[in-house]
Amino acid sequence: MRAARWLWAGLMVGAVAAQPVYTNTDIHSLKSRYLPKAIRASRFPPSYPALFDSKPYQTPKYVAWMLPFQDWADEYRAYFDRHYHDPRIQLQPSLICMHYTVTDSAEAVWNSFNRGCYMSNGNKGSVFGHVSVHLMIDQAGTVYQLLPFDRRCTGAYGVNHKAISIEMVASDEGDLLSRTRQVWSSFCVVRDLMKRYNIPAQGIIAHYEVSQGKTVVPDYLDYNDTEVPDRYPEKYARYDPGPTYMGWLRSYLQKNPP
Ligand SMILES: [Zn+2]
C-alpha cells in the first residue's frame, strides 16, 4: 500500500507541472482505493487510550501557515451565495467538522488548496475554486492554521456556513488511530475551540456524517443542488475521519468536558 500512497502524492505534486487541475471525481476515485484498508480500523478498541484521562490538557499552539484567502474573497462570496443564499464570508462557528487528508503529506495538501481545483457546483457541473480548511494537524501533532477562525472555509460541503473544518494528516482511519500524539492533539484542539466558541457536544461532527446529510446533520444546507439538496450524491460519499475516531473523540469529550 506504500506504493499506492506515493502514487497519490505523486499525482498531486505532478499536477503542478503537467495537469494543473483535477476534479472531485478524481479525488473520489483515489479515496476509494483506500476503503478496503480503512476496515483495519476495526483492530483498534472502541474506546480512546486510557492514558488520555490522566494527560493534563494543553492549550494548543496554532502555527500560522495561512492560505492566500484574501485573494479568494470574491470567489467565496459567490460560493456562499450559490450554496447557502448568504454571501457573507465571515464565520460565527457553531459546528466543528473533523476530516483526514487521505494523503500523508501536509505540504501536498496545502499546495492543492493553494492551487485550486474543479469542485462540485451542486447539480450544475463543476466550477474552478479553492477548497480550504481552518486547521491541519500533522502526524507529530503540530497544529497549523490555514485560515482565521472568523472566516468561512469550503472544506465541508453542506455546512461551510457554520463549521470550522479540521484536517488530520492520515491516509485512512487506521493510520490516524495508530498515532496517539496526533489524536491527543486533535482532542485538545476540539476542547479549546468548543470553549472558545461555546460549541455544544452535538456540534462536533464528522465529514462522513455531513455527507449523509440533513437527517444526520440538521444544519446541512445546499441551495445549489436541486436534485439531491439534502445530502451528498452517492458518488461523492465521504468516509473521513471514521466512526472509531469519532467514538473516541465523543466519549473523551463526555468524560473530559471543555
Ligand atoms: Zn473531509
mmCIF file of C-alpha atoms and ligand atoms in Angstrom:
data_model
loop_
_atom_site.group_PDB
_atom_site.id
_atom_site.type_symbol
_atom_site.label_atom_id
_atom_site.label_comp_id
_atom_site.label_asym_id
_atom_site.label_seq_id
_atom_site.Cartn_x
_atom_site.Cartn_y
_atom_site.Cartn_z
ATOM 1 C CA MET A 1 0.000 0.000 0.000
ATOM 2 C CA ARG A 2 3.059 2.162 0.324
ATOM 3 C CA ALA A 3 3.296 2.380 -3.461
ATOM 4 C CA ALA A 4 -0.310 3.468 -3.705
ATOM 5 C CA ARG A 5 0.336 6.291 -1.277
ATOM 6 C CA TRP A 6 3.224 7.504 -3.348
ATOM 7 C CA LEU A 7 1.055 7.385 -6.439
ATOM 8 C CA TRP A 8 -1.460 9.659 -4.721
ATOM 9 C CA ALA A 9 1.208 12.066 -3.511
ATOM 10 C CA GLY A 10 2.904 11.916 -6.897
ATOM 11 C CA LEU A 11 -0.294 12.663 -8.698
ATOM 12 C CA MET A 12 -0.930 15.722 -6.601
ATOM 13 C CA VAL A 13 2.594 17.043 -6.995
ATOM 14 C CA GLY A 14 2.752 16.077 -10.673
ATOM 15 C CA ALA A 15 -0.411 18.037 -11.274
ATOM 16 C CA VAL A 16 1.541 21.275 -10.827
ATOM 17 C CA ALA A 17 3.542 20.863 -13.995
ATOM 18 C CA ALA A 18 1.618 18.531 -16.263
ATOM 19 C CA GLN A 19 -2.037 18.839 -15.368
ATOM 20 C CA PRO A 20 -2.981 21.997 -13.485
ATOM 21 C CA VAL A 21 -6.404 20.847 -12.284
ATOM 22 C CA TYR A 22 -8.088 17.712 -11.056
ATOM 23 C CA THR A 23 -11.740 17.128 -10.294
ATOM 24 C CA ASN A 24 -13.796 15.844 -7.384
ATOM 25 C CA THR A 25 -14.274 12.638 -9.364
ATOM 26 C CA ASP A 26 -10.507 12.133 -9.481
ATOM 27 C CA ILE A 27 -10.253 12.749 -5.749
ATOM 28 C CA HIS A 28 -13.081 10.321 -5.102
ATOM 29 C CA SER A 29 -11.603 7.527 -7.216
ATOM 30 C CA LEU A 30 -8.301 7.909 -5.372
ATOM 31 C CA LYS A 31 -10.030 7.983 -1.992
ATOM 32 C CA SER A 32 -11.925 4.810 -2.849
ATOM 33 C CA ARG A 33 -8.636 2.921 -3.215
ATOM 34 C CA TYR A 34 -8.145 3.235 0.497
ATOM 35 C CA LEU A 35 -11.524 1.852 1.500
ATOM 36 C CA PRO A 36 -10.501 -1.818 1.955
ATOM 37 C CA LYS A 37 -7.601 -0.700 4.135
ATOM 38 C CA ALA A 38 -9.853 1.500 6.282
ATOM 39 C CA ILE A 39 -11.589 -1.625 7.582
ATOM 40 C CA ARG A 40 -8.419 -2.329 9.541
ATOM 41 C CA ALA A 41 -9.505 0.438 11.910
ATOM 42 C CA SER A 42 -11.622 -2.301 13.482
ATOM 43 C CA ARG A 43 -8.466 -3.690 15.111
ATOM 44 C CA PHE A 44 -8.494 -0.644 17.387
ATOM 45 C CA PRO A 45 -10.523 -0.821 20.613
ATOM 46 C CA PRO A 46 -13.825 1.081 20.703
ATOM 47 C CA SER A 47 -12.579 3.428 23.431
ATOM 48 C CA TYR A 48 -9.777 6.011 23.398
ATOM 49 C CA PRO A 49 -6.421 5.284 25.096
ATOM 50 C CA ALA A 50 -6.959 5.326 28.875
ATOM 51 C CA LEU A 51 -3.823 7.415 29.406
ATOM 52 C CA PHE A 52 -5.635 10.389 27.813
ATOM 53 C CA ASP A 53 -7.672 10.842 31.013
ATOM 54 C CA SER A 54 -4.507 11.388 33.037
ATOM 55 C CA LYS A 55 -2.779 13.658 30.489
ATOM 56 C CA PRO A 56 -3.004 17.323 31.521
ATOM 57 C CA TYR A 57 -4.931 19.356 28.968
ATOM 58 C CA GLN A 58 -2.707 21.677 26.957
ATOM 59 C CA THR A 59 -3.972 24.775 25.192
ATOM 60 C CA PRO A 60 -2.967 24.146 21.571
ATOM 61 C CA LYS A 61 -0.427 26.270 19.761
ATOM 62 C CA TYR A 62 -1.708 27.314 16.355
ATOM 63 C CA VAL A 63 1.181 27.659 13.927
ATOM 64 C CA ALA A 64 0.304 30.101 11.131
ATOM 65 C CA TRP A 65 0.530 28.553 7.638
ATOM 66 C CA MET A 66 -2.083 30.770 6.050
ATOM 67 C CA LEU A 67 -3.571 30.235 2.614
ATOM 68 C CA PRO A 68 -3.930 33.388 0.452
ATOM 69 C CA PHE A 69 -7.590 33.615 1.491
ATOM 70 C CA GLN A 70 -7.791 37.381 0.932
ATOM 71 C CA ASP A 71 -7.325 36.758 -2.798
ATOM 72 C CA TRP A 72 -10.370 34.469 -2.793
ATOM 73 C CA ALA A 73 -12.875 36.876 -1.216
ATOM 74 C CA ASP A 74 -14.963 37.422 -4.376
ATOM 75 C CA GLU A 75 -14.881 33.715 -5.258
ATOM 76 C CA TYR A 76 -16.046 32.822 -1.724
ATOM 77 C CA ARG A 77 -18.840 35.421 -1.673
ATOM 78 C CA ALA A 78 -20.179 33.901 -4.901
ATOM 79 C CA TYR A 79 -19.790 30.362 -3.483
ATOM 80 C CA PHE A 80 -21.678 31.159 -0.275
ATOM 81 C CA ASP A 81 -24.364 32.968 -2.220
ATOM 82 C CA ARG A 82 -24.872 29.970 -4.553
ATOM 83 C CA HIS A 83 -24.907 27.244 -1.902
ATOM 84 C CA TYR A 84 -26.289 28.997 1.197
ATOM 85 C CA HIS A 85 -28.024 32.129 -0.177
ATOM 86 C CA ASP A 86 -25.764 34.080 2.170
ATOM 87 C CA PRO A 87 -22.792 35.812 0.518
ATOM 88 C CA ARG A 88 -21.078 36.710 3.797
ATOM 89 C CA ILE A 89 -17.611 35.230 4.225
ATOM 90 C CA GLN A 90 -17.389 35.921 7.972
ATOM 91 C CA LEU A 91 -17.827 32.840 10.157
ATOM 92 C CA GLN A 92 -19.516 32.562 13.544
ATOM 93 C CA PRO A 93 -18.717 28.906 14.199
ATOM 94 C CA SER A 94 -21.349 26.638 15.742
ATOM 95 C CA LEU A 95 -20.030 23.320 14.354
ATOM 96 C CA ILE A 96 -16.607 21.637 14.197
ATOM 97 C CA CYS A 97 -16.159 19.188 11.321
ATOM 98 C CA MET A 98 -13.371 16.587 11.507
ATOM 99 C CA HIS A 99 -11.537 15.172 8.472
ATOM 100 C CA TYR A 100 -8.480 13.227 7.440
ATOM 101 C CA THR A 101 -6.490 14.119 4.364
ATOM 102 C CA VAL A 102 -6.144 10.687 2.607
ATOM 103 C CA THR A 103 -2.549 11.601 1.820
ATOM 104 C CA ASP A 104 0.408 11.552 4.189
ATOM 105 C CA SER A 105 1.962 14.856 3.088
ATOM 106 C CA ALA A 106 0.737 18.043 4.770
ATOM 107 C CA GLU A 107 2.619 20.072 2.176
ATOM 108 C CA ALA A 108 0.901 18.319 -0.746
ATOM 109 C CA VAL A 109 -2.470 19.108 0.815
ATOM 110 C CA TRP A 110 -1.570 22.763 1.430
ATOM 111 C CA ASN A 111 -0.342 23.039 -2.174
ATOM 112 C CA SER A 112 -3.530 21.520 -3.571
ATOM 113 C CA PHE A 113 -5.626 24.015 -1.562
ATOM 114 C CA ASN A 114 -3.440 26.865 -2.786
ATOM 115 C CA ARG A 115 -3.581 25.707 -6.412
ATOM 116 C CA GLY A 116 -7.356 25.225 -6.578
ATOM 117 C CA CYS A 117 -9.353 22.594 -8.420
ATOM 118 C CA TYR A 118 -12.645 21.952 -10.136
ATOM 119 C CA MET A 119 -15.140 21.480 -7.341
ATOM 120 C CA SER A 120 -18.739 20.310 -7.310
ATOM 121 C CA ASN A 121 -21.271 23.016 -8.121
ATOM 122 C CA GLY A 122 -24.393 21.219 -6.954
ATOM 123 C CA ASN A 123 -26.137 19.605 -9.898
ATOM 124 C CA LYS A 124 -24.770 22.317 -12.187
ATOM 125 C CA GLY A 125 -21.491 20.611 -13.039
ATOM 126 C CA SER A 126 -18.229 21.820 -11.565
ATOM 127 C CA VAL A 127 -16.569 25.161 -11.098
ATOM 128 C CA PHE A 128 -12.944 26.123 -10.512
ATOM 129 C CA GLY A 129 -12.333 27.236 -6.953
ATOM 130 C CA HIS A 130 -10.242 26.875 -3.824
ATOM 131 C CA VAL A 131 -11.004 24.271 -1.170
ATOM 132 C CA SER A 132 -9.813 25.283 2.294
ATOM 133 C CA VAL A 133 -9.934 24.262 5.949
ATOM 134 C CA HIS A 134 -9.099 26.143 9.127
ATOM 135 C CA LEU A 135 -6.619 23.734 10.679
ATOM 136 C CA MET A 136 -4.350 20.889 9.624
ATOM 137 C CA ILE A 137 -2.845 18.621 12.291
ATOM 138 C CA ASP A 138 0.224 16.728 11.100
ATOM 139 C CA GLN A 139 1.409 13.267 12.183
ATOM 140 C CA ALA A 140 3.510 14.705 15.019
ATOM 141 C CA GLY A 141 0.516 16.612 16.391
ATOM 142 C CA THR A 142 1.625 20.079 15.229
ATOM 143 C CA VAL A 143 -1.419 22.241 14.548
ATOM 144 C CA TYR A 144 -1.211 24.504 11.507
ATOM 145 C CA GLN A 145 -3.700 27.300 10.960
ATOM 146 C CA LEU A 146 -4.573 27.840 7.296
ATOM 147 C CA LEU A 147 -7.495 30.254 7.712
ATOM 148 C CA PRO A 148 -8.637 32.592 10.521
ATOM 149 C CA PHE A 149 -11.498 31.196 12.616
ATOM 150 C CA ASP A 150 -13.734 34.161 11.739
ATOM 151 C CA ARG A 151 -13.567 33.307 8.030
ATOM 152 C CA ARG A 152 -15.752 30.729 6.297
ATOM 153 C CA CYS A 153 -13.911 27.825 4.652
ATOM 154 C CA THR A 154 -15.059 25.449 1.903
ATOM 155 C CA GLY A 155 -13.823 22.147 3.382
ATOM 156 C CA ALA A 156 -17.138 20.537 4.349
ATOM 157 C CA TYR A 157 -19.699 20.966 1.573
ATOM 158 C CA GLY A 158 -23.138 21.423 3.183
ATOM 159 C CA VAL A 159 -22.078 23.005 6.496
ATOM 160 C CA ASN A 160 -19.441 25.533 5.441
ATOM 161 C CA HIS A 161 -21.707 28.395 6.544
ATOM 162 C CA LYS A 162 -21.369 27.235 10.183
ATOM 163 C CA ALA A 163 -18.365 24.941 10.556
ATOM 164 C CA ILE A 164 -14.730 25.101 11.477
ATOM 165 C CA SER A 165 -13.039 22.326 9.451
ATOM 166 C CA ILE A 166 -10.044 20.406 10.802
ATOM 167 C CA GLU A 167 -7.908 18.097 8.631
ATOM 168 C CA MET A 168 -5.727 15.432 10.226
ATOM 169 C CA VAL A 169 -2.893 14.200 8.038
ATOM 170 C CA ALA A 170 -3.543 10.466 7.619
ATOM 171 C CA SER A 171 -4.087 8.022 4.787
ATOM 172 C CA ASP A 172 -7.060 6.367 6.480
ATOM 173 C CA GLU A 173 -8.702 5.877 9.868
ATOM 174 C CA GLY A 174 -6.405 3.048 10.996
ATOM 175 C CA ASP A 175 -3.360 5.157 10.110
ATOM 176 C CA LEU A 176 -4.781 8.055 12.160
ATOM 177 C CA LEU A 177 -5.675 5.939 15.201
ATOM 178 C CA SER A 178 -2.171 4.469 15.289
ATOM 179 C CA ARG A 179 -0.683 7.871 16.262
ATOM 180 C CA THR A 180 -1.718 8.795 19.806
ATOM 181 C CA ARG A 181 0.162 12.126 19.732
ATOM 182 C CA GLN A 182 -1.813 13.296 16.722
ATOM 183 C CA VAL A 183 -5.121 12.022 18.106
ATOM 184 C CA TRP A 184 -4.418 13.627 21.501
ATOM 185 C CA SER A 185 -3.535 16.903 19.777
ATOM 186 C CA SER A 186 -6.848 16.849 17.898
ATOM 187 C CA PHE A 187 -8.760 16.265 21.162
ATOM 188 C CA CYS A 188 -7.057 19.306 22.763
ATOM 189 C CA VAL A 189 -7.871 21.430 19.698
ATOM 190 C CA VAL A 190 -11.550 20.463 19.783
ATOM 191 C CA ARG A 191 -11.738 21.191 23.532
ATOM 192 C CA ASP A 192 -10.131 24.584 23.001
ATOM 193 C CA LEU A 193 -12.472 25.568 20.160
ATOM 194 C CA MET A 194 -15.602 24.303 21.938
ATOM 195 C CA LYS A 195 -14.756 26.505 24.877
ATOM 196 C CA ARG A 196 -13.715 29.486 22.802
ATOM 197 C CA TYR A 197 -16.869 29.497 20.649
ATOM 198 C CA ASN A 198 -19.307 27.903 23.096
ATOM 199 C CA ILE A 199 -19.935 24.949 20.770
ATOM 200 C CA PRO A 200 -22.001 22.113 22.296
ATOM 201 C CA ALA A 201 -21.059 18.423 22.035
ATOM 202 C CA GLN A 202 -23.658 17.786 19.328
ATOM 203 C CA GLY A 203 -21.853 20.390 17.197
ATOM 204 C CA ILE A 204 -18.832 18.088 16.855
ATOM 205 C CA ILE A 205 -19.370 16.250 13.572
ATOM 206 C CA ALA A 206 -17.551 14.065 11.047
ATOM 207 C CA HIS A 207 -17.273 14.741 7.342
ATOM 208 C CA TYR A 208 -18.838 11.313 6.656
ATOM 209 C CA GLU A 209 -21.860 12.362 8.750
ATOM 210 C CA VAL A 210 -22.159 15.607 6.761
ATOM 211 C CA SER A 211 -22.106 13.556 3.555
ATOM 212 C CA GLN A 212 -25.062 11.515 4.894
ATOM 213 C CA GLY A 213 -26.926 14.815 5.011
ATOM 214 C CA LYS A 214 -29.717 16.547 6.854
ATOM 215 C CA THR A 215 -31.103 13.519 8.698
ATOM 216 C CA VAL A 216 -27.742 13.138 10.469
ATOM 217 C CA VAL A 217 -26.582 16.784 10.479
ATOM 218 C CA PRO A 218 -29.694 19.022 10.659
ATOM 219 C CA ASP A 219 -27.691 22.150 9.689
ATOM 220 C CA TYR A 220 -26.944 20.681 6.248
ATOM 221 C CA LEU A 221 -27.861 23.173 3.530
ATOM 222 C CA ASP A 222 -27.349 23.336 -0.227
ATOM 223 C CA TYR A 223 -29.481 25.617 -2.398
ATOM 224 C CA ASN A 224 -27.368 24.858 -5.441
ATOM 225 C CA ASP A 225 -28.289 21.190 -5.834
ATOM 226 C CA THR A 226 -31.951 20.834 -6.801
ATOM 227 C CA GLU A 227 -31.637 17.069 -7.483
ATOM 228 C CA VAL A 228 -30.048 15.998 -4.172
ATOM 229 C CA PRO A 229 -30.453 19.064 -1.929
ATOM 230 C CA ASP A 230 -30.201 17.361 1.471
ATOM 231 C CA ARG A 231 -27.096 15.112 1.274
ATOM 232 C CA TYR A 232 -24.118 14.188 -0.916
ATOM 233 C CA PRO A 233 -24.920 12.269 -4.100
ATOM 234 C CA GLU A 234 -23.809 8.627 -3.689
ATOM 235 C CA LYS A 235 -20.706 9.073 -5.847
ATOM 236 C CA TYR A 236 -19.396 11.822 -3.550
ATOM 237 C CA ALA A 237 -19.913 9.915 -0.258
ATOM 238 C CA ARG A 238 -17.181 10.613 2.307
ATOM 239 C CA TYR A 239 -15.655 8.283 4.891
ATOM 240 C CA ASP A 240 -13.393 10.565 6.939
ATOM 241 C CA PRO A 241 -12.420 10.521 9.746
ATOM 242 C CA GLY A 242 -14.270 7.273 10.556
ATOM 243 C CA PRO A 243 -16.659 6.021 13.257
ATOM 244 C CA THR A 244 -13.981 4.714 15.656
ATOM 245 C CA TYR A 245 -12.150 8.061 15.739
ATOM 246 C CA MET A 246 -15.465 9.872 16.333
ATOM 247 C CA GLY A 247 -16.387 7.390 19.079
ATOM 248 C CA TRP A 248 -13.051 8.085 20.784
ATOM 249 C CA LEU A 249 -13.480 11.841 20.449
ATOM 250 C CA ARG A 250 -17.070 11.918 21.688
ATOM 251 C CA SER A 251 -16.517 9.651 24.679
ATOM 252 C CA TYR A 252 -13.364 11.605 25.598
ATOM 253 C CA LEU A 253 -15.281 14.913 25.490
ATOM 254 C CA GLN A 254 -18.092 13.446 27.550
ATOM 255 C CA LYS A 255 -15.648 12.374 30.254
ATOM 256 C CA ASN A 256 -13.428 15.470 29.925
ATOM 257 C CA PRO A 257 -15.750 18.343 29.014
ATOM 258 C CA PRO A 258 -14.122 21.615 27.956
HETATM 259 ZN ZN ZN B 1 -13.230 15.531 4.617
#
